């Protein structure tokens, strides 16, 4: 499903180079539920952006469903991303000019889903995350946690085979965070692969495997036994 | 120090009005350490934005150090804010075009601090939050938690008498979050009043008083006894 070998990422900014990822090797099988943890600045989002095809590695290989992504052109990457992956950004990355409903419709617009069905599925996804009464609000008319939930609804609405969520409960209170984890657990039971960055142990306990990052390296990869 | 009476905030968006705060009354004394908790969408940021003079109430009174803020003009509000308050936004609100160092210098620039001293104090504040090696990075060259820490450095650098922090550890791992709470505890011991929104019980336990919001109302105001 997902295989990376010696994946590296160096950012060069001005005069200095930051080695954000120093060679990560691992395999994830279809249907796994993986938590990614580690200190602030350790490389988690960099890793997720590479897995989510939002950025390209400096070196190393990444096979997504046996296709090596460096051999794909921009269009193939965009369509693979749109069909297979649902991404929840750490900073939400909603479109400020669009309402919550329109933001959630966007991935289906790209996928060519008809307007009627698009609107219906976006409505259902927003009701599922508890925002049925905020459909016409734009991001600056929503709370932090409400914006986060719009981003989650947008990631799940296209029925992706992999959901990559970067700190999806960071802005949510405990109860709302648990409601979101219920949604991820339900999708997982239906066969969706879940990769989730979190710094909250209560959230990580839903996963079956924990990848621990530190200073750009994968320092631990453990099965969670208490499940 | 801070006194509010029947504070209300209604947002009107398009055709519908959202009553985000439905009449909050409380007093905070100088040097208190208060945690603000409650579900996503319950009115915490709205309350903080009113306390932080970043927005005006729809009705009700707010006295900051015995001055009723509705009697102040825009300039008086801006200078009161700049002199007395340090604000950490839930979405960080850093200036994208400025480096971490320049972002932290900004409040001192407005306060008329000399360039040499401004730069030195910004450097110290960034080192204090663990970002001494990221001074020249702009927000898009920093991780989520690093951006959050730049926002914290910016809030403390002008030595405000009140720090208002909206979810200041949301993007931070446990250890880095604890390091930030140490900084708040140190400022609190020196006499700074701290008002902090959080959804994490481990963070709230540093406070001596917890305000609980639900649906725009203050439903509980309790002293924390286990300290
Ligand atoms: N500019 C706005 N226009 C319309 N409604 C708004 C606006 N800002 C906030 N709201 C609404 O007011 C309510 C309170 O929002 P607020 O941001 O204070 O919540 P919060 O407690 O900080 O939530 P969170 O924990 O998710 O950050 C929410 O239901 C939100 O949709
Ligand atoms: N565009 C960039 N240019 C330069 N350096 C960058 C860039 N993006 C990230 N970095 C650096 O790479 C390192 C890893 O960043 P990354 O965002 O992956 O960390 P993270 O584990 O997600 O942290 P957090 O938990 O704070 O979100 C950080 O030290 C950061 O400063
Ligand atoms: Mg990150
Ligand atoms: Mg908020």
XYZ file of C-alpha atoms and ligand atoms in Angstrom:
518
model
C 0.000 0.000 0.000
C 2.517 2.604 1.222
C 6.241 1.860 1.121
C 9.050 4.343 1.646
C 12.787 3.687 1.454
C 15.438 6.058 2.778
C 13.113 9.044 2.286
C 14.923 12.353 2.837
C 13.781 15.998 2.768
C 16.039 19.025 2.913
C 14.580 22.542 2.921
C 16.980 25.223 1.786
C 16.007 28.609 3.090
C 18.234 31.564 2.353
C 21.729 30.571 3.376
C 20.983 27.551 5.542
C 19.703 24.044 4.743
C 17.377 22.250 7.171
C 17.410 18.453 6.966
C 13.808 17.905 8.096
C 13.755 14.163 7.271
C 16.991 12.149 7.366
C 16.162 8.818 5.744
C 12.872 7.107 6.713
C 12.132 3.503 5.709
C 8.838 1.731 6.475
C 5.870 -0.134 4.993
C 2.181 0.356 5.776
C -0.426 -2.176 4.692
C -3.964 -1.482 3.534
C -6.359 -0.921 6.414
C -3.771 -0.059 9.074
C -4.420 2.626 11.717
C -1.125 4.384 12.383
C -0.349 7.267 14.785
C 2.660 9.540 14.113
C 4.121 11.223 17.196
C 7.195 13.226 18.202
C 8.339 16.649 19.420
C 7.507 19.924 17.667
C 9.854 20.303 14.675
C 10.765 16.602 14.485
C 9.581 16.111 10.889
C 6.004 14.764 11.233
C 4.296 17.225 8.869
C 7.189 16.944 6.413
C 6.679 13.152 6.409
C 2.905 13.539 5.979
C 3.298 16.055 3.135
C 5.528 13.584 1.270
C 3.105 10.682 1.875
C 0.210 12.915 0.819
C 1.975 13.785 -2.487
C 1.910 17.461 -1.490
C 5.689 17.710 -1.739
C 8.507 15.764 -3.344
C 11.385 14.135 -1.420
C 14.992 15.319 -1.814
C 16.006 11.671 -2.193
C 14.688 8.154 -1.498
C 11.713 6.220 -2.862
C 7.955 6.221 -2.211
C 5.643 3.582 -3.651
C 1.903 4.232 -3.304
C -0.015 1.079 -4.273
C 3.146 -0.248 -5.955
C 3.579 2.841 -8.159
C 6.823 4.763 -7.536
C 5.627 8.362 -7.285
C 8.769 9.972 -8.756
C 7.868 8.342 -12.069
C 4.500 10.150 -12.154
C 3.940 13.523 -13.809
C 2.035 16.418 -12.205
C -1.359 15.424 -13.601
C -0.975 11.778 -12.583
C 0.063 12.886 -9.062
C -2.922 15.246 -8.781
C -5.412 12.620 -9.929
C -3.873 9.904 -7.709
C -4.087 12.316 -4.765
C -7.674 13.291 -5.533
C -8.833 9.672 -5.943
C -6.938 7.898 -3.186
C -6.071 10.379 -0.450
C -8.001 12.552 1.988
C -5.708 15.091 3.696
C -6.393 17.098 6.871
C -3.820 19.902 7.117
C -2.388 21.058 10.443
C -3.380 24.626 9.491
C -6.708 23.460 7.956
C -5.972 25.270 4.616
C -9.610 26.067 3.866
C -10.421 28.549 1.102
C -11.384 31.805 2.929
C -13.789 33.016 0.230
C -15.829 29.803 0.231
C -18.541 28.711 2.674
C -18.098 25.538 4.746
C -20.359 23.695 2.269
C -18.400 24.866 -0.786
C -15.067 24.002 0.863
C -16.247 20.445 1.465
C -17.650 20.146 -2.090
C -14.282 21.056 -3.624
C -12.620 17.584 -3.796
C -15.772 16.181 -5.446
C -15.811 19.052 -7.927
C -12.310 17.994 -9.044
C -13.447 14.358 -9.171
C -16.333 15.251 -11.502
C -19.179 14.357 -9.119
C -22.525 15.842 -10.253
C -23.706 19.039 -8.444
C -26.775 17.483 -6.799
C -24.833 14.533 -5.335
C -21.856 16.762 -4.472
C -24.019 19.097 -2.398
C -25.831 16.218 -0.681
C -22.646 14.412 0.312
C -21.009 17.660 1.539
C -24.096 18.348 3.666
C -23.968 14.842 5.182
C -20.238 15.118 5.929
C -20.730 18.471 7.695
C -23.660 17.120 9.703
C -21.496 14.150 10.671
C -18.848 16.463 12.204
C -21.570 18.490 14.001
C -21.683 21.530 11.721
C -25.099 21.138 10.114
C -25.980 24.655 11.311
C -22.881 26.357 9.926
C -23.063 25.395 6.220
C -23.097 28.964 4.885
C -20.404 30.298 7.220
C -17.032 31.176 5.782
C -13.827 30.314 7.683
C -13.581 33.745 9.353
C -17.126 33.242 10.686
C -16.275 29.959 12.382
C -14.394 29.031 15.549
C -10.963 27.351 15.392
C -12.346 23.912 16.122
C -15.232 24.406 13.685
C -12.710 25.200 10.928
C -10.823 22.069 11.846
C -13.985 20.016 11.518
C -14.750 21.517 8.077
C -11.236 20.380 7.039
C -12.010 16.879 8.348
C -15.344 16.756 6.491
C -13.534 17.812 3.325
C -10.977 14.993 3.737
C -13.554 12.211 4.191
C -16.189 13.284 1.657
C -14.489 11.755 -1.405
C -14.321 8.303 0.238
C -10.520 8.090 -0.013
C -8.695 4.791 0.552
C -6.168 6.603 2.788
C -6.861 9.435 5.237
C -3.814 11.424 6.341
C -4.686 13.739 9.201
C -2.090 16.149 10.683
C -3.134 16.923 14.283
C -6.906 16.630 13.476
C -8.035 17.231 17.074
C -5.550 19.964 18.068
C -8.231 22.664 18.324
C -10.997 20.465 19.731
C -12.203 19.890 23.292
C -12.052 16.341 24.576
C -15.670 15.407 23.771
C -15.612 16.821 20.215
C -12.193 15.205 19.679
C -13.626 11.820 20.685
C -16.532 12.322 18.241
C -14.004 12.863 15.436
C -12.060 9.752 16.480
C -15.328 7.790 16.304
C -15.643 8.896 12.665
C -12.080 7.768 11.925
C -12.694 4.439 13.722
C -15.862 3.886 11.665
C -14.008 4.606 8.387
C -11.221 2.297 9.563
C -13.707 -0.537 10.187
C -14.913 -0.018 6.604
C -11.341 -0.582 5.353
C -9.887 2.940 5.113
C -6.184 3.235 5.973
C -5.678 5.973 8.600
C -2.405 7.834 9.235
C -2.777 10.430 11.962
C -0.270 12.842 13.531
C -1.071 13.659 17.138
C 0.672 14.786 20.318
C -2.211 13.647 22.508
C -1.783 10.126 23.986
C -5.588 9.799 24.350
C -5.925 10.231 20.593
C -2.974 7.949 19.741
C -4.528 5.111 21.745
C -7.082 4.619 18.926
C -4.242 3.555 16.608
C -2.773 0.070 16.379
C 0.756 1.223 15.535
C 2.806 4.267 16.626
C 5.638 5.815 14.589
C 7.840 8.071 16.754
C 9.905 10.806 15.107
C 12.791 12.795 16.602
C 15.089 15.222 14.779
C 14.019 13.981 11.346
C 14.485 10.303 12.144
C 12.003 7.486 12.776
C 13.284 6.337 16.166
C 10.507 3.889 17.066
C 7.898 1.871 15.181
C 5.794 -0.152 17.609
C 2.598 -2.182 17.606
C 0.166 -0.964 20.262
C -0.550 -4.024 22.348
C -3.280 -2.823 24.700
C -5.989 -3.001 22.033
C -8.152 44.564 37.140
C -10.627 42.969 34.724
C -14.353 43.285 35.322
C -17.118 42.388 32.887
C -20.854 42.786 33.395
C -23.488 41.117 31.210
C -21.082 41.025 28.247
C -22.813 39.928 25.034
C -21.589 39.358 21.462
C -23.785 38.722 18.461
C -22.238 38.066 15.050
C -24.530 38.795 12.153
C -23.522 36.885 9.066
C -25.660 37.064 5.951
C -29.199 36.357 7.018
C -28.588 34.743 10.373
C -27.366 36.118 13.726
C -25.159 33.996 15.975
C -25.268 34.862 19.692
C -21.712 33.763 20.516
C -21.726 35.225 24.066
C -24.996 35.548 25.992
C -24.221 37.728 28.998
C -21.009 37.001 30.945
C -20.335 38.606 34.342
C -17.108 38.091 36.312
C -14.142 39.821 37.970
C -10.456 38.869 37.732
C -7.882 40.318 40.110
C -4.293 41.256 39.329
C -1.976 38.268 39.361
C -4.611 35.560 38.886
C -3.976 32.467 36.723
C -7.248 31.577 35.019
C -8.004 28.720 32.574
C -10.937 29.058 30.142
C -12.439 25.753 28.988
C -15.497 24.489 27.102
C -16.607 22.719 23.911
C -15.632 23.851 20.401
C -17.890 26.780 19.438
C -18.882 27.629 23.019
C -17.616 31.239 22.893
C -14.085 31.045 24.391
C -12.263 32.916 21.601
C -15.081 35.446 21.372
C -14.674 36.098 25.122
C -10.875 36.382 24.774
C -11.130 38.733 21.786
C -13.372 41.053 23.824
C -11.044 40.912 26.854
C -8.071 41.509 24.562
C -9.707 44.638 23.079
C -9.590 43.018 19.643
C -13.342 43.296 19.238
C -16.172 45.277 20.797
C -19.136 43.738 22.649
C -22.698 44.012 21.300
C -23.782 45.047 24.821
C -22.561 44.929 28.428
C -19.604 46.569 30.194
C -15.881 45.840 30.400
C -13.592 47.665 32.805
C -9.832 47.129 32.344
C -7.980 48.592 35.344
C -11.143 50.541 36.242
C -11.441 52.189 32.811
C -14.636 51.290 30.925
C -13.371 50.396 27.453
C -16.416 51.605 25.524
C -15.460 55.156 26.557
C -12.062 54.851 24.855
C -11.375 55.863 21.268
C -9.458 53.740 18.758
C -6.053 55.210 19.585
C -6.564 54.849 23.336
C -7.660 51.217 22.848
C -4.627 50.464 20.649
C -2.161 52.006 23.107
C -3.832 50.321 26.124
C -3.636 47.004 24.280
C 0.003 47.519 23.301
C 1.077 48.531 26.811
C -0.921 46.170 28.989
C -1.810 43.044 27.008
C 0.098 40.203 25.363
C -2.179 38.130 23.091
C -1.515 34.641 21.699
C -4.034 33.972 18.915
C -5.527 30.536 18.319
C -4.437 30.818 14.661
C -1.093 32.448 15.631
C -1.682 35.440 13.255
C 1.987 35.940 12.424
C 2.926 38.218 9.535
C 3.915 35.826 6.679
C 6.412 38.213 5.073
C 8.382 38.737 8.297
C 10.994 36.461 9.869
C 10.430 34.983 13.334
C 12.716 37.685 14.779
C 10.865 40.531 13.050
C 7.469 39.147 14.082
C 8.563 39.158 17.734
C 10.046 42.669 17.440
C 6.747 44.086 16.183
C 5.013 44.904 19.535
C 8.171 46.691 20.698
C 8.337 48.637 17.443
C 4.844 50.008 18.186
C 5.901 50.750 21.779
C 8.867 52.808 20.562
C 11.629 50.576 21.940
C 15.055 51.337 20.380
C 16.245 48.992 17.573
C 19.223 47.562 19.475
C 17.183 46.707 22.591
C 14.241 45.508 20.450
C 16.388 43.000 18.583
C 18.092 41.788 21.758
C 14.826 41.197 23.636
C 13.248 39.452 20.610
C 16.279 37.163 20.389
C 16.048 36.301 24.091
C 12.301 35.592 23.858
C 12.812 33.252 20.866
C 15.656 31.452 22.640
C 13.409 31.066 25.675
C 10.775 29.219 23.590
C 13.484 27.034 21.984
C 13.727 28.739 18.588
C 17.184 30.317 18.796
C 18.117 28.490 15.562
C 15.074 29.622 13.560
C 15.359 33.438 13.881
C 15.509 34.124 10.126
C 12.776 31.640 9.164
C 9.460 32.993 7.956
C 6.190 31.335 9.038
C 5.990 29.103 5.955
C 9.477 27.808 6.773
C 8.502 26.741 10.274
C 6.517 23.820 11.682
C 3.049 24.350 13.218
C 4.338 24.200 16.765
C 7.302 26.450 15.930
C 4.877 29.081 14.606
C 2.876 28.764 17.788
C 6.011 29.374 19.836
C 6.893 32.477 17.790
C 3.387 33.774 18.628
C 4.056 33.103 22.335
C 7.430 34.861 22.201
C 5.723 37.849 20.576
C 3.091 37.977 23.356
C 5.591 37.973 26.241
C 8.321 40.221 24.815
C 6.677 43.538 25.731
C 6.380 42.534 29.411
C 2.571 42.922 29.479
C 0.665 42.969 32.773
C -1.890 40.524 31.317
C -1.199 37.590 28.968
C -4.213 36.233 27.103
C -3.374 32.981 25.359
C -5.938 31.178 23.172
C -4.978 27.471 23.075
C -1.201 28.224 23.310
C -0.153 24.549 23.383
C -2.605 23.134 20.792
C 0.141 22.358 18.250
C 2.807 21.302 20.749
C 3.916 17.870 21.954
C 3.633 17.209 25.673
C 7.241 18.085 26.562
C 7.323 21.339 24.552
C 3.864 22.225 25.959
C 5.212 21.797 29.485
C 8.197 24.049 28.669
C 5.753 26.765 27.573
C 3.692 26.338 30.753
C 6.930 26.785 32.767
C 7.372 30.152 31.033
C 3.800 31.172 31.927
C 4.297 29.970 35.532
C 7.508 32.022 35.806
C 5.750 35.151 34.471
C 2.881 34.468 36.861
C 5.277 34.300 39.835
C 6.599 37.718 38.741
C 3.048 39.133 38.981
C 1.687 38.786 35.426
C -2.030 37.971 35.177
C -2.553 34.924 32.917
C -5.798 34.042 31.113
C -5.427 30.886 29.037
C -7.914 28.982 26.870
C -7.204 25.263 26.728
C -8.992 21.999 26.119
C -6.212 19.965 27.709
C -6.769 19.122 31.411
C -2.976 18.733 31.895
C -2.524 22.342 30.840
C -5.510 23.660 32.835
C -4.086 22.151 36.035
C -1.465 24.957 36.092
C -4.258 27.497 36.654
C -5.810 28.369 40.014
C -9.299 29.065 38.633
C -11.278 27.511 35.770
C -14.023 29.292 33.811
C -16.235 26.824 31.897
C -18.188 28.009 28.850
C -21.062 26.260 27.083
C -23.233 27.688 24.293
C -22.118 31.260 24.943
C -22.686 31.130 28.703
C -20.287 30.941 31.653
C -21.693 27.844 33.332
C -18.999 27.308 35.983
C -16.386 29.468 37.730
C -14.402 27.382 40.185
C -11.241 27.674 42.273
C -8.856 24.788 41.602
C -8.271 23.266 45.020
C -5.572 20.678 44.319
C -2.776 23.243 44.034
N -17.213 36.253 12.663
C -18.184 35.376 12.984
N -19.361 35.406 12.341
C -20.336 34.527 12.662
N -20.268 33.599 13.620
C -19.109 33.525 14.291
C -18.002 34.385 14.020
N -16.991 34.062 14.851
C -17.447 33.048 15.620
N -18.711 32.726 15.276
C -19.562 31.703 15.904
O -19.649 32.011 17.302
C -19.547 30.809 18.081
C -18.413 30.949 19.092
O -17.181 30.995 18.429
P -15.809 31.013 19.227
O -14.715 31.171 18.224
O -15.854 31.991 20.336
O -15.777 29.542 19.871
P -14.619 28.791 20.667
O -15.178 28.416 22.019
O -13.356 29.571 20.660
O -14.426 27.465 19.842
P -13.091 26.587 19.517
O -12.775 25.825 20.779
O -13.555 25.716 18.408
O -11.992 27.507 19.132
C -19.306 29.665 17.091
O -20.466 28.885 16.979
C -18.971 30.319 15.774
O -19.546 29.650 14.666
N 9.612 25.351 4.191
C 10.554 25.149 5.122
N 11.748 25.767 5.013
C 12.698 25.575 5.959
N 12.567 24.796 7.048
C 11.390 24.175 7.194
C 10.311 24.306 6.271
N 9.263 23.573 6.718
C 9.668 23.000 7.869
N 10.941 23.350 8.146
C 11.745 22.900 9.284
O 11.780 21.461 9.223
C 11.645 20.928 10.542
C 10.494 19.928 10.547
O 9.285 20.590 10.359
P 7.899 19.838 10.443
O 6.833 20.805 10.060
O 7.917 18.571 9.668
O 7.802 19.448 11.990
P 6.616 18.829 12.837
O 7.109 17.570 13.453
O 5.372 18.736 12.042
O 6.404 19.893 13.994
P 5.059 20.399 14.757
O 4.686 19.312 15.739
O 5.512 21.655 15.457
O 3.992 20.646 13.764
C 11.406 22.100 11.489
O 12.551 22.324 12.262
C 11.124 23.284 10.599
O 11.724 24.480 11.082
Mg 3.526 19.719 12.089
Mg -11.505 29.316 19.772
